[in-house]
């Protein structure tokens, strides 16, 4: 039987951690059954790099946006540049954006303004918005609910938030993307993964961060999304084939037909 194709929906492939061996990392991912990698932009410059990496390369897509850590750099000019990037055929989503009150690299109001502007961009351009949420549950839930009856498509990436964000995400039909955190011993939200509707579930690495067991402590790589998928399948009581097929279908529905192009 043909092994179903896997999609890593969140990878910081432009990170300097991959400068020495980016092509080899992608070849290894392909050997492990990964057909497509979504390369995340976390700043204007990072988004330009992500788009340059994905341009004309089958199996790679890019996103364009400004991470909550970088929210202080959001401006009219940043908005214009992100909007221009979003017009490129290889750019499938806005982000990553969101709220991070854990590190607080940017003030809360600045983070909220940048997040709000990027949610609106997603709505305006009909692109999904990739959302990072950490220690900001009340504001995150309120901002998602405020999107109303016609929200943009939202992806709650590396999902590990509490009930309020879960409920708000469910109420707007968000996708829930699970990372290597689900393989960690201290992962306590197994129930969430088990009850996530099968048409809302995505898998990702967030590489080079959050390497799953058995690679924990090492640099994470897109190929390791296989370990995330295996653990997700086990926690849901599904076969890896079923889990893989569903998450890949979801990635395609969420991000569009470019996901069909293969490494
Ligand atoms: Zn990320």
Tab-separated table of C-alpha atoms and ligand atoms in Angstrom:
chain	number	residue	atom	x	y	z
A	1	UNK	CA	0.000	0.000	0.000
A	2	UNK	CA	1.150	3.483	-0.778
A	3	UNK	CA	2.108	5.343	2.377
A	4	UNK	CA	-0.228	8.353	2.794
A	5	UNK	CA	1.465	11.715	2.438
A	6	UNK	CA	2.158	13.839	5.506
A	7	UNK	CA	2.085	17.645	5.677
A	8	UNK	CA	4.116	19.647	8.196
A	9	UNK	CA	1.813	22.659	8.540
A	10	UNK	CA	4.220	24.762	10.638
A	11	UNK	CA	7.979	24.822	10.102
A	12	UNK	CA	10.460	27.698	10.513
A	13	UNK	CA	12.567	26.426	7.633
A	14	UNK	CA	14.107	29.878	7.135
A	15	UNK	CA	15.679	29.716	10.602
A	16	UNK	CA	19.473	29.898	10.683
A	17	UNK	CA	19.416	26.468	12.386
A	18	UNK	CA	18.888	25.067	8.864
A	19	UNK	CA	21.426	27.202	6.983
A	20	UNK	CA	24.066	24.477	6.847
A	21	UNK	CA	21.885	21.612	5.600
A	22	UNK	CA	18.430	22.840	4.503
A	23	UNK	CA	18.322	20.689	1.347
A	24	UNK	CA	19.411	17.573	3.242
A	25	UNK	CA	16.733	18.207	5.894
A	26	UNK	CA	14.073	18.360	3.162
A	27	UNK	CA	15.418	15.222	1.472
A	28	UNK	CA	15.243	13.436	4.820
A	29	UNK	CA	11.671	14.676	5.368
A	30	UNK	CA	10.704	13.358	1.945
A	31	UNK	CA	12.266	9.986	2.767
A	32	UNK	CA	10.118	9.893	5.906
A	33	UNK	CA	6.901	10.406	3.909
A	34	UNK	CA	6.499	14.179	4.223
A	35	UNK	CA	5.229	15.595	0.933
A	36	UNK	CA	4.658	19.223	1.854
A	37	UNK	CA	6.029	21.768	4.325
A	38	UNK	CA	4.447	25.127	5.175
A	39	UNK	CA	7.304	27.576	5.813
A	40	UNK	CA	6.336	30.146	8.437
A	41	UNK	CA	7.125	33.860	8.352
A	42	UNK	CA	7.523	35.494	11.773
A	43	UNK	CA	8.570	39.006	10.707
A	44	UNK	CA	8.517	40.999	7.470
A	45	UNK	CA	12.094	39.942	6.682
A	46	UNK	CA	11.379	36.374	7.810
A	47	UNK	CA	8.289	36.278	5.608
A	48	UNK	CA	10.313	37.486	2.619
A	49	UNK	CA	12.805	34.690	3.327
A	50	UNK	CA	9.995	32.107	3.611
A	51	UNK	CA	8.533	33.223	0.280
A	52	UNK	CA	11.974	33.113	-1.365
A	53	UNK	CA	12.450	29.547	-0.095
A	54	UNK	CA	9.055	28.386	-1.387
A	55	UNK	CA	9.136	30.259	-4.706
A	56	UNK	CA	9.008	27.789	-7.565
A	57	UNK	CA	9.700	24.825	-5.268
A	58	UNK	CA	7.170	21.977	-5.306
A	59	UNK	CA	6.392	20.751	-1.813
A	60	UNK	CA	6.912	24.103	-0.098
A	61	UNK	CA	4.448	26.887	0.716
A	62	UNK	CA	5.060	30.047	2.699
A	63	UNK	CA	3.150	32.277	5.095
A	64	UNK	CA	3.532	36.023	5.654
A	65	UNK	CA	2.986	37.781	8.946
A	66	UNK	CA	4.428	39.192	12.141
A	67	UNK	CA	4.794	37.058	15.306
A	68	UNK	CA	3.549	38.483	18.637
A	69	UNK	CA	7.195	38.656	19.766
A	70	UNK	CA	7.770	41.083	16.879
A	71	UNK	CA	4.464	42.936	17.244
A	72	UNK	CA	6.281	46.214	17.993
A	73	UNK	CA	7.517	46.165	14.389
A	74	UNK	CA	3.933	46.165	13.025
A	75	UNK	CA	3.234	49.397	11.114
A	76	UNK	CA	1.448	50.646	8.007
A	77	UNK	CA	4.574	49.824	6.051
A	78	UNK	CA	4.755	46.307	7.534
A	79	UNK	CA	1.100	45.795	6.659
A	80	UNK	CA	1.707	46.871	3.065
A	81	UNK	CA	4.709	44.565	2.685
A	82	UNK	CA	2.883	41.577	4.244
A	83	UNK	CA	-0.120	42.270	2.015
A	84	UNK	CA	2.108	42.333	-1.080
A	85	UNK	CA	3.679	39.016	-0.069
A	86	UNK	CA	0.229	37.494	0.457
A	87	UNK	CA	-0.535	38.103	-3.229
A	88	UNK	CA	2.195	35.637	-4.281
A	89	UNK	CA	0.931	32.194	-5.365
A	90	UNK	CA	3.205	30.341	-2.932
A	91	UNK	CA	1.844	32.226	0.102
A	92	UNK	CA	-1.018	30.238	1.612
A	93	UNK	CA	-1.699	31.947	4.957
A	94	UNK	CA	-1.323	35.012	7.158
A	95	UNK	CA	0.948	34.596	10.192
A	96	UNK	CA	2.173	33.570	12.388
A	97	UNK	CA	0.448	36.142	14.524
A	98	UNK	CA	-1.318	35.967	17.892
A	99	UNK	CA	-0.702	36.795	21.534
A	100	UNK	CA	2.183	35.753	23.801
A	101	UNK	CA	1.980	37.159	27.331
A	102	UNK	CA	4.563	34.650	28.569
A	103	UNK	CA	7.623	36.338	27.089
A	104	UNK	CA	6.078	39.782	26.531
A	105	UNK	CA	8.624	40.826	23.926
A	106	UNK	CA	6.019	43.392	22.841
A	107	UNK	CA	3.451	45.196	25.035
A	108	UNK	CA	-0.031	43.647	25.248
A	109	UNK	CA	-1.847	46.472	23.433
A	110	UNK	CA	0.722	46.323	20.633
A	111	UNK	CA	0.268	42.568	20.329
A	112	UNK	CA	-3.502	42.923	20.213
A	113	UNK	CA	-3.363	45.631	17.542
A	114	UNK	CA	-0.982	43.628	15.356
A	115	UNK	CA	-3.071	40.454	15.801
A	116	UNK	CA	-6.323	42.260	15.029
A	117	UNK	CA	-4.847	43.800	11.868
A	118	UNK	CA	-3.638	40.401	10.661
A	119	UNK	CA	-7.010	38.733	11.385
A	120	UNK	CA	-8.569	41.444	9.219
A	121	UNK	CA	-6.016	40.805	6.466
A	122	UNK	CA	-6.979	37.142	6.480
A	123	UNK	CA	-10.631	38.030	6.239
A	124	UNK	CA	-10.044	40.571	3.483
A	125	UNK	CA	-7.857	38.277	1.368
A	126	UNK	CA	-9.697	35.030	2.120
A	127	UNK	CA	-6.568	33.389	3.576
A	128	UNK	CA	-6.314	31.358	6.776
A	129	UNK	CA	-4.614	32.988	9.765
A	130	UNK	CA	-2.033	31.005	11.773
A	131	UNK	CA	-2.341	31.880	15.435
A	132	UNK	CA	0.173	31.530	18.268
A	133	UNK	CA	-1.342	31.688	21.768
A	134	UNK	CA	0.554	31.542	25.037
A	135	UNK	CA	-0.556	32.673	28.490
A	136	UNK	CA	-3.127	35.003	26.964
A	137	UNK	CA	-6.255	32.855	27.159
A	138	UNK	CA	-8.789	35.519	28.163
A	139	UNK	CA	-7.765	38.024	25.474
A	140	UNK	CA	-7.275	35.322	22.842
A	141	UNK	CA	-10.723	33.821	23.473
A	142	UNK	CA	-12.339	37.271	23.448
A	143	UNK	CA	-10.641	38.285	20.194
A	144	UNK	CA	-11.588	35.029	18.454
A	145	UNK	CA	-15.206	35.314	19.594
A	146	UNK	CA	-15.334	38.965	18.488
A	147	UNK	CA	-14.774	37.778	14.909
A	148	UNK	CA	-18.495	37.083	14.790
A	149	UNK	CA	-20.445	34.870	12.430
A	150	UNK	CA	-18.135	35.273	9.434
A	151	UNK	CA	-14.623	34.779	10.829
A	152	UNK	CA	-11.497	34.138	8.751
A	153	UNK	CA	-10.224	30.546	8.814
A	154	UNK	CA	-8.114	30.297	11.960
A	155	UNK	CA	-5.384	27.744	12.747
A	156	UNK	CA	-4.549	27.484	16.453
A	157	UNK	CA	-0.983	26.291	16.083
A	158	UNK	CA	0.910	24.070	18.546
A	159	UNK	CA	-2.331	23.980	20.490
A	160	UNK	CA	-1.827	23.906	24.278
A	161	UNK	CA	-4.299	26.548	25.518
A	162	UNK	CA	-7.048	26.181	28.126
A	163	UNK	CA	-10.811	25.747	27.927
A	164	UNK	CA	-11.626	29.335	26.931
A	165	UNK	CA	-9.467	29.267	23.812
A	166	UNK	CA	-10.582	25.725	22.971
A	167	UNK	CA	-14.258	26.718	23.209
A	168	UNK	CA	-13.714	29.949	21.253
A	169	UNK	CA	-11.814	28.023	18.578
A	170	UNK	CA	-14.594	25.431	18.334
A	171	UNK	CA	-17.208	28.182	18.067
A	172	UNK	CA	-15.527	29.700	14.997
A	173	UNK	CA	-14.644	26.367	13.357
A	174	UNK	CA	-10.904	26.798	13.850
A	175	UNK	CA	-8.321	24.152	13.017
A	176	UNK	CA	-6.321	22.756	15.940
A	177	UNK	CA	-2.724	21.986	15.052
A	178	UNK	CA	-0.778	19.709	17.383
A	179	UNK	CA	3.006	19.703	17.675
A	180	UNK	CA	5.704	17.580	19.306
A	181	UNK	CA	4.429	18.737	22.685
A	182	UNK	CA	1.921	15.856	22.554
A	183	UNK	CA	4.836	13.422	22.815
A	184	UNK	CA	6.230	14.996	26.001
A	185	UNK	CA	5.804	13.256	29.355
A	186	UNK	CA	4.218	16.371	30.860
A	187	UNK	CA	1.537	16.639	28.145
A	188	UNK	CA	-1.745	16.758	30.048
A	189	UNK	CA	-4.273	17.570	27.333
A	190	UNK	CA	-4.685	14.129	25.840
A	191	UNK	CA	-8.480	14.497	26.112
A	192	UNK	CA	-8.446	17.495	23.768
A	193	UNK	CA	-6.628	15.591	21.101
A	194	UNK	CA	-9.040	12.695	21.496
A	195	UNK	CA	-12.170	14.840	21.087
A	196	UNK	CA	-10.888	17.196	18.377
A	197	UNK	CA	-13.228	16.708	15.393
A	198	UNK	CA	-11.391	14.754	12.723
A	199	UNK	CA	-11.990	17.492	10.142
A	200	UNK	CA	-10.363	20.170	12.365
A	201	UNK	CA	-7.117	18.370	13.176
A	202	UNK	CA	-3.667	19.268	11.834
A	203	UNK	CA	-0.127	18.151	12.703
A	204	UNK	CA	3.048	20.218	12.674
A	205	UNK	CA	6.608	20.313	13.958
A	206	UNK	CA	7.231	24.031	14.727
A	207	UNK	CA	10.810	23.108	13.779
A	208	UNK	CA	13.535	23.923	14.766
A	209	UNK	CA	11.749	24.123	18.158
A	210	UNK	CA	9.827	21.492	20.170
A	211	UNK	CA	11.462	18.321	18.804
A	212	UNK	CA	9.186	15.362	19.591
A	213	UNK	CA	10.243	12.319	21.569
A	214	UNK	CA	12.520	10.454	20.726
A	215	UNK	CA	14.405	13.496	19.356
A	216	UNK	CA	13.731	15.758	22.330
A	217	UNK	CA	16.520	18.230	23.055
A	218	UNK	CA	17.814	18.074	19.476
A	219	UNK	CA	17.024	20.373	16.595
A	220	UNK	CA	13.546	19.628	15.315
A	221	UNK	CA	13.084	18.875	11.603
A	222	UNK	CA	10.050	18.633	9.287
A	223	UNK	CA	10.560	14.862	8.957
A	224	UNK	CA	9.804	14.478	12.643
A	225	UNK	CA	6.140	15.345	11.964
A	226	UNK	CA	5.917	11.591	11.503
A	227	UNK	CA	6.548	11.112	15.233
A	228	UNK	CA	3.853	13.689	16.014
A	229	UNK	CA	1.380	11.902	13.718
A	230	UNK	CA	2.180	8.518	15.272
A	231	UNK	CA	1.581	9.838	18.784
A	232	UNK	CA	-1.607	11.661	17.755
A	233	UNK	CA	-2.945	8.466	16.178
A	234	UNK	CA	-2.155	6.472	19.324
A	235	UNK	CA	-3.856	9.027	21.575
A	236	UNK	CA	-6.946	9.030	19.346
A	237	UNK	CA	-7.065	5.277	18.921
A	238	UNK	CA	-6.689	5.544	15.145
A	239	UNK	CA	-4.227	4.032	12.728
A	240	UNK	CA	-1.388	6.276	11.571
A	241	UNK	CA	-2.720	5.869	8.024
A	242	UNK	CA	-6.153	7.215	8.979
A	243	UNK	CA	-4.680	10.084	11.001
A	244	UNK	CA	-2.292	10.986	8.199
A	245	UNK	CA	-4.934	10.877	5.514
A	246	UNK	CA	-7.330	13.061	7.517
A	247	UNK	CA	-4.764	15.656	8.549
A	248	UNK	CA	-3.510	15.932	4.976
A	249	UNK	CA	-7.077	16.387	3.682
A	250	UNK	CA	-7.570	19.068	6.348
A	251	UNK	CA	-4.352	20.848	5.370
A	252	UNK	CA	-5.535	20.890	1.772
A	253	UNK	CA	-8.964	22.247	2.712
A	254	UNK	CA	-7.375	24.865	4.965
A	255	UNK	CA	-4.451	26.036	2.811
A	256	UNK	CA	-5.625	25.186	-0.701
A	257	UNK	CA	-4.458	23.166	-3.696
A	258	UNK	CA	-0.797	24.115	-3.392
A	259	UNK	CA	-0.621	21.504	-0.621
A	260	UNK	CA	-0.931	18.868	-3.381
A	261	UNK	CA	2.503	19.798	-4.745
A	262	UNK	CA	5.073	17.326	-3.478
A	263	UNK	CA	8.668	17.520	-2.329
B	1	LIG	ZN1	5.983	29.002	14.970
